[in-house]
Structure formats: C-alpha cells, structure tokens
Coordinates of N, CA and C in Angstrom, one line a residue:
V1 N 2.3 10.6 17.0 CA 3.4 10.0 16.4 C 3.4 10.4 14.9
H2 N 4.6 10.7 14.4 CA 4.7 11.2 13.1 C 6.0 10.5 12.5
G3 N 5.9 10.1 11.2 CA 7.1 9.5 10.5 C 6.7 8.2 9.8
E4 N 7.7 7.6 9.3 CA 7.5 6.4 8.5 C 7.4 5.2 9.4
I5 N 6.4 4.3 9.1 CA 6.2 3.1 9.8 C 7.4 2.1 9.4
K6 N 8.1 1.6 10.4 CA 9.3 0.8 10.1 C 8.9 -0.7 10.0
E7 N 8.1 -1.2 10.9 CA 7.8 -2.6 11.0 C 6.5 -2.9 10.3
M8 N 6.5 -3.5 9.1 CA 5.3 -3.9 8.3 C 5.6 -5.2 7.7
E9 N 4.5 -5.9 7.3 CA 4.6 -7.2 6.7 C 3.4 -7.4 5.8
V10 N 3.7 -7.9 4.6 CA 2.6 -8.3 3.7 C 2.1 -9.7 4.2
I11 N 0.8 -9.8 4.5 CA 0.3 -11.0 5.0 C -0.6 -11.7 3.9
S12 N -0.9 -11.1 2.8 CA -1.7 -11.7 1.8 C -1.4 -10.9 0.5
C13 N -1.3 -11.7 -0.6 CA -1.2 -11.0 -1.9 C -1.9 -12.0 -2.9
S14 N -2.4 -11.4 -4.0 CA -3.2 -12.1 -5.0 C -2.3 -12.9 -6.0
S15 N -1.1 -12.6 -6.1 CA -0.2 -13.4 -7.0 C 1.2 -13.5 -6.3
Y16 N 1.8 -14.7 -6.6 CA 3.0 -15.0 -5.9 C 4.0 -15.7 -6.9
D17 N 5.2 -15.3 -6.8 CA 6.3 -15.9 -7.6 C 7.5 -16.0 -6.7
D18 N 8.1 -17.2 -6.6 CA 9.3 -17.4 -5.8 C 10.4 -16.5 -6.1
K19 N 10.5 -16.1 -7.3 CA 11.6 -15.2 -7.7 C 11.5 -13.7 -7.3
F20 N 10.2 -13.4 -6.9 CA 9.9 -12.0 -6.5 C 9.3 -12.0 -5.1
N21 N 10.1 -11.9 -4.1 CA 9.6 -12.0 -2.7 C 8.8 -10.8 -2.4
I22 N 7.6 -11.0 -2.0 CA 6.6 -9.9 -1.7 C 7.2 -9.0 -0.6
Q23 N 7.9 -9.5 0.4 CA 8.4 -8.7 1.4 C 9.5 -7.7 1.0
D24 N 10.0 -7.9 -0.3 CA 11.0 -7.0 -0.8 C 10.5 -5.6 -1.1
I25 N 9.2 -5.4 -1.1 CA 8.6 -4.1 -1.3 C 8.9 -3.1 -0.2
F26 N 9.4 -3.6 1.0 CA 9.7 -2.7 2.1 C 11.3 -2.5 2.1
N27 N 12.0 -3.1 1.2 CA 13.4 -3.0 1.1 C 13.7 -1.7 0.2
K28 N 14.7 -1.0 0.5 CA 15.0 0.2 -0.3 C 15.7 -0.1 -1.6
D29 N 16.1 -1.4 -1.8 CA 16.7 -1.8 -3.0 C 15.7 -1.9 -4.2
L30 N 15.7 -0.9 -5.0 CA 14.6 -0.8 -6.1 C 14.8 -1.9 -7.2
H31 N 15.9 -2.6 -7.1 CA 16.1 -3.7 -8.1 C 15.4 -5.0 -7.7
K32 N 14.9 -5.0 -6.5 CA 14.0 -6.1 -6.0 C 12.6 -5.6 -6.0
F33 N 11.7 -6.5 -6.4 CA 10.3 -6.1 -6.5 C 9.3 -7.2 -6.5
W34 N 8.1 -6.9 -6.4 CA 7.0 -7.8 -6.5 C 6.3 -7.6 -7.9
I35 N 5.9 -8.7 -8.6 CA 5.3 -8.6 -9.9 C 3.9 -9.2 -9.8
S36 N 3.0 -8.6 -10.5 CA 1.6 -9.1 -10.5 C 1.5 -10.2 -11.6
S37 N 0.4 -10.9 -11.5 CA 0.1 -11.8 -12.6 C -0.5 -11.0 -13.6
G38 N -1.0 -11.5 -14.7 CA -1.5 -10.7 -15.8 C -2.9 -10.3 -15.8
M39 N -3.5 -10.5 -14.6 CA -5.0 -10.1 -14.5 C -5.1 -9.1 -13.4
F40 N -6.2 -8.3 -13.5 CA -6.5 -7.3 -12.5 C -7.9 -7.4 -12.1
P41 N -8.3 -7.0 -10.9 CA -7.4 -6.4 -9.9 C -6.4 -7.3 -9.2
Q42 N -5.4 -6.7 -8.6 CA -4.4 -7.5 -7.8 C -4.4 -6.7 -6.5
E43 N -4.2 -7.5 -5.4 CA -4.2 -6.8 -4.1 C -3.1 -7.4 -3.1
L44 N -2.7 -6.5 -2.2 CA -1.7 -6.8 -1.2 C -2.4 -6.3 0.2
V45 N -2.3 -7.1 1.2 CA -2.7 -6.7 2.5 C -1.5 -6.6 3.4
I46 N -1.3 -5.4 4.0 CA -0.1 -5.1 4.8 C -0.5 -4.9 6.2
D47 N 0.2 -5.7 7.1 CA 0.0 -5.6 8.5 C 0.9 -4.5 9.0
L48 N 0.3 -3.5 9.7 CA 1.0 -2.4 10.2 C 1.7 -2.7 11.5
K49 N 1.5 -3.9 12.1 CA 2.1 -4.3 13.3 C 1.7 -3.5 14.5
G50 N 0.4 -3.1 14.6 CA -0.2 -2.3 15.6 C -1.1 -1.3 15.1
V51 N -1.8 -0.6 15.9 CA -2.8 0.4 15.5 C -2.1 1.7 15.3
T52 N -2.4 2.4 14.2 CA -1.8 3.7 13.9 C -2.7 4.5 13.0
T53 N -2.4 5.7 12.8 CA -3.0 6.5 11.7 C -2.1 6.6 10.5
V54 N -2.6 6.7 9.4 CA -1.9 6.7 8.1 C -2.2 8.0 7.4
S55 N -1.1 8.8 7.0 CA -1.3 10.0 6.3 C -0.9 9.9 4.8
E56 N 0.0 9.0 4.5 CA 0.5 8.9 3.1 C 1.0 7.5 2.9
I57 N 0.8 7.0 1.7 CA 1.4 5.8 1.2 C 2.1 6.1 -0.1
R58 N 3.4 5.9 0.0 CA 4.3 6.2 -1.1 C 4.7 4.9 -1.8
I59 N 4.6 4.9 -3.2 CA 4.8 3.7 -3.9 C 5.7 3.9 -5.1
A60 N 6.8 3.1 -5.2 CA 7.6 3.1 -6.4 C 7.2 1.9 -7.2
S61 N 6.8 2.1 -8.4 CA 6.2 1.0 -9.2 C 6.4 1.2 -10.6
H62 N 6.0 0.2 -11.4 CA 6.0 0.3 -12.9 C 4.7 -0.2 -13.4
S63 N 4.1 0.6 -14.3 CA 2.9 0.2 -15.0 C 1.6 0.2 -14.3
I64 N 1.5 0.7 -13.0 CA 0.2 0.8 -12.3 C -0.5 2.0 -12.9
K65 N -1.8 1.8 -13.3 CA -2.6 2.8 -13.8 C -3.5 3.4 -12.7
R66 N -4.3 2.5 -12.1 CA -5.3 3.0 -11.1 C -5.1 2.1 -9.9
I67 N -5.0 2.7 -8.7 CA -4.8 2.0 -7.4 C -5.8 2.5 -6.4
R68 N -6.2 1.6 -5.5 CA -7.1 2.1 -4.4 C -6.4 1.6 -3.1
A69 N -6.4 2.4 -2.1 CA -6.0 2.1 -0.7 C -7.2 1.9 0.2
E70 N -7.2 0.8 0.9 CA -8.3 0.5 1.9 C -7.7 0.3 3.2
G71 N -8.4 0.5 4.3 CA -7.9 0.4 5.6 C -8.8 -0.5 6.5
C72 N -8.3 -1.2 7.5 CA -9.0 -2.0 8.4 C -8.8 -1.5 9.8
E73 N -9.9 -1.2 10.5 CA -9.8 -0.7 11.9 C -9.8 -1.8 12.9
K74 N -10.0 -3.0 12.5 CA -10.1 -4.2 13.4 C -8.7 -4.8 13.5
N75 N -8.5 -5.6 14.6 CA -7.2 -6.2 14.8 C -7.1 -7.5 14.1
S76 N -8.0 -7.9 13.2 CA -7.9 -9.0 12.3 C -8.3 -8.4 10.9
P77 N -7.7 -8.8 9.8 CA -8.0 -8.2 8.5 C -9.2 -8.7 7.9
T78 N -10.4 -8.3 8.5 CA -11.7 -8.9 8.0 C -12.6 -7.9 7.3
S79 N -12.4 -6.6 7.6 CA -13.4 -5.6 7.1 C -12.6 -4.4 6.7
F80 N -12.6 -4.1 5.4 CA -11.8 -2.9 4.9 C -12.8 -1.9 4.3
K81 N -12.4 -0.6 4.4 CA -13.1 0.4 3.8 C -12.2 1.3 3.0
A82 N -12.7 1.9 1.9 CA -11.9 2.7 1.0 C -11.3 3.9 1.7
L83 N -10.0 4.2 1.5 CA -9.4 5.4 2.0 C -9.1 6.4 1.0
A84 N -8.7 5.9 -0.2 CA -8.3 6.8 -1.3 C -8.1 6.0 -2.6
E85 N -8.3 6.7 -3.7 CA -8.0 6.1 -5.0 C -7.2 7.0 -5.8
S86 N -6.3 6.5 -6.6 CA -5.4 7.4 -7.4 C -5.1 6.8 -8.8
E87 N -4.9 7.7 -9.7 CA -4.4 7.3 -11.0 C -2.9 7.7 -11.2
F88 N -2.1 6.8 -11.5 CA -0.7 7.0 -11.6 C -0.3 7.5 -13.0
L89 N 0.7 8.3 -13.1 CA 1.2 8.8 -14.4 C 1.9 7.6 -15.1
H90 N 1.8 7.5 -16.4 CA 2.4 6.5 -17.1 C 3.9 6.9 -17.4
K91 N 4.8 6.1 -17.0 CA 6.2 6.4 -17.3 C 6.8 5.1 -17.9
T92 N 7.4 5.2 -19.1 CA 7.9 4.1 -19.8 C 9.4 3.8 -19.5
D93 N 10.1 4.9 -19.2 CA 11.5 4.8 -19.0 C 12.1 4.8 -17.6
K94 N 11.2 5.0 -16.6 CA 11.6 5.0 -15.2 C 10.4 4.6 -14.3
L95 N 10.8 4.4 -13.1 CA 9.7 4.0 -12.1 C 8.7 5.1 -11.8
Q96 N 7.5 4.8 -11.6 CA 6.5 5.7 -11.0 C 6.9 5.9 -9.6
D97 N 6.9 7.1 -9.1 CA 7.2 7.4 -7.7 C 6.1 8.3 -7.3
Q98 N 5.0 7.8 -6.7 CA 3.8 8.6 -6.4 C 3.3 8.3 -5.0
S99 N 2.6 9.2 -4.5 CA 2.0 9.1 -3.1 C 0.5 9.2 -3.2
I100 N -0.1 8.4 -2.3 CA -1.5 8.5 -2.1 C -1.7 9.1 -0.7
R101 N -2.4 10.3 -0.7 CA -2.6 11.0 0.6 C -3.9 10.4 1.2
I102 N -3.8 10.2 2.5 CA -4.8 9.6 3.3 C -5.2 10.6 4.4
N103 N -6.5 10.7 4.7 CA -7.0 11.5 5.8 C -6.7 10.7 7.1
P104 N -5.8 11.2 8.0 CA -5.3 10.5 9.1 C -6.3 10.4 10.3
S105 N -7.6 10.3 10.0 CA -8.6 10.3 11.1 C -8.9 8.9 11.5
E106 N -8.5 7.9 10.8 CA -8.8 6.5 11.1 C -7.7 5.8 11.8
R107 N -8.0 5.0 12.8 CA -7.0 4.2 13.5 C -6.9 2.8 12.8
L108 N -5.8 2.5 12.1 CA -5.8 1.3 11.3 C -4.8 0.3 11.8
Y109 N -5.1 -1.0 11.6 CA -4.2 -2.1 11.8 C -3.7 -2.6 10.5
Y110 N -4.4 -2.5 9.4 CA -4.1 -3.1 8.2 C -4.4 -2.1 7.0
V111 N -3.6 -2.2 6.0 CA -3.8 -1.4 4.8 C -3.8 -2.4 3.6
K112 N -4.8 -2.3 2.7 CA -4.9 -3.1 1.5 C -4.7 -2.2 0.3
L113 N -3.7 -2.6 -0.5 CA -3.5 -1.9 -1.8 C -4.1 -2.7 -2.9
I114 N -5.0 -2.1 -3.7 CA -5.6 -2.9 -4.8 C -5.3 -2.2 -6.1
I115 N -4.5 -2.9 -6.9 CA -4.2 -2.4 -8.3 C -5.4 -2.7 -9.1
L116 N -6.1 -1.7 -9.5 CA -7.3 -1.9 -10.3 C -7.1 -2.1 -11.8
S117 N -6.0 -1.4 -12.3 CA -5.7 -1.5 -13.7 C -4.2 -1.1 -13.9
A118 N -3.7 -1.5 -15.0 CA -2.3 -1.2 -15.4 C -2.2 -0.8 -16.8
Y119 N -1.0 -0.2 -17.1 CA -0.7 0.2 -18.5 C -0.3 -0.9 -19.3
D120 N 0.3 -2.0 -18.7 CA 0.7 -3.2 -19.4 C 0.1 -4.4 -18.8
D121 N 0.5 -5.6 -19.3 CA -0.1 -6.8 -18.8 C 0.3 -7.1 -17.4
F122 N 1.5 -6.6 -16.9 CA 2.0 -6.8 -15.6 C 2.3 -5.5 -14.9
A123 N 2.2 -5.5 -13.6 CA 2.6 -4.3 -12.9 C 3.6 -4.8 -11.8
T124 N 4.5 -3.9 -11.4 CA 5.5 -4.2 -10.4 C 5.4 -3.1 -9.3
I125 N 5.7 -3.6 -8.1 CA 5.9 -2.7 -6.9 C 7.3 -2.9 -6.4
H126 N 8.1 -1.8 -6.4 CA 9.5 -1.9 -6.0 C 9.7 -1.4 -4.6
N127 N 8.8 -0.5 -4.1 CA 8.9 -0.1 -2.7 C 7.6 0.5 -2.3
V128 N 7.2 0.3 -1.0 CA 6.1 0.9 -0.4 C 6.6 1.4 1.0
S129 N 6.3 2.7 1.2 CA 6.5 3.3 2.5 C 5.2 3.9 3.0
I130 N 4.9 3.8 4.3 CA 3.7 4.3 4.8 C 4.0 5.2 5.9
S131 N 3.5 6.4 5.9 CA 3.8 7.5 6.9 C 2.6 7.6 7.9
Q132 N 3.0 7.7 9.1 CA 1.9 7.9 10.2 C 1.5 9.3 10.1
G133 N 0.2 9.6 10.5 CA -0.3 10.9 10.5 C -0.6 11.3 11.9
R134 N -0.8 12.6 12.1 CA -1.3 13.1 13.4 C -2.7 12.7 13.6
F135 N -3.0 12.3 14.9 CA -4.3 11.8 15.2 C -5.0 12.9 16.0
T136 N -6.2 13.3 15.6 CA -6.9 14.3 16.3 C -8.0 13.7 17.1
N137 N -8.2 14.1 18.4 CA -9.2 13.5 19.3 C -10.6 13.8 18.8
S138 N -10.8 14.8 18.0 CA -12.1 15.2 17.5 C -12.7 14.1 16.6
H139 N -11.8 13.2 16.0 CA -12.3 12.2 15.2 C -12.4 10.8 15.9
Y140 N -12.0 10.8 17.1 CA -11.9 9.5 17.8 C -13.1 9.4 18.8
H141 N -13.8 8.3 18.8 CA -14.9 8.0 19.7 C -14.6 6.8 20.5
Y142 N -14.6 6.9 21.8 CA -14.3 5.7 22.7 C -15.6 4.9 22.7
N143 N -15.4 3.6 22.5 CA -16.5 2.6 22.6 C -16.7 2.0 23.9

C-alpha cells in the first residue's frame, strides 16, 4: 500500500486549549491549528487506525526547532521507539513545511511526535500528513 493515510486521530497531547482543536491538524485548512504550551518537550500521539508502514511525516508548523518521531508496533500505545529526528528551518514570515523521512521497515499502529525545542515560546502545528511506505518482507519476522 502506498499513499497518504486518511483515517488518523490524535489520542493524546501534552497541552490542550479549547480554542485550538487538536484534531484540526489533519484538516487541510491551515488557518486552524494546535498550539503548544510554553514549555518543551511537547508531544502528540497519533492513532493510525490500524497497522501500517510509514515512509514520511509531513508537517506544516510555526516555530518548531527540533522534532522527533517515534513509532509503536503494539496495538496499544505503550512502547515507542525513535524513528527519526529533524531540525526545522526557522521561518518568521511563513509556515514551516517540512518532511521527516522514515525507514518503512516497521509495522506501526501509532506515531508520537515530540517537539523537543522551538524558536519561540510557543509552537503551532497546522497540518500533519503521514504517508505509507512500501513494506519489504526481508524486514518482517513472523512471531
């Protein structure tokens, strides 16, 4: 399977504000967004609504400096391991639109995004899209 994952849901986030619905990060309307509190790290746990491979996480944001993506291979979000870490370019006049490339060898149920640091006191996420990757049998072991 290849392409963008359509059904996703944020099931946990480290900061919450009624005015900024966390589920809006899957909406293509970039005027709606999630905003962090003023402390870091901040994290979001995304339910992929089934097991899949992930090849890329694309994020439209503002003020994110360093971010890490982690994945969970279990069907409950209990154990995560690092997939990739990235430093985003600082843009003051427009949104950051950057991708985190992931090796698609893991079968994941959940993705956790951890904003490790920001360029300002607050960071925003306007959109997250996750692409499925090709799955190679050479990396899969039946238990």
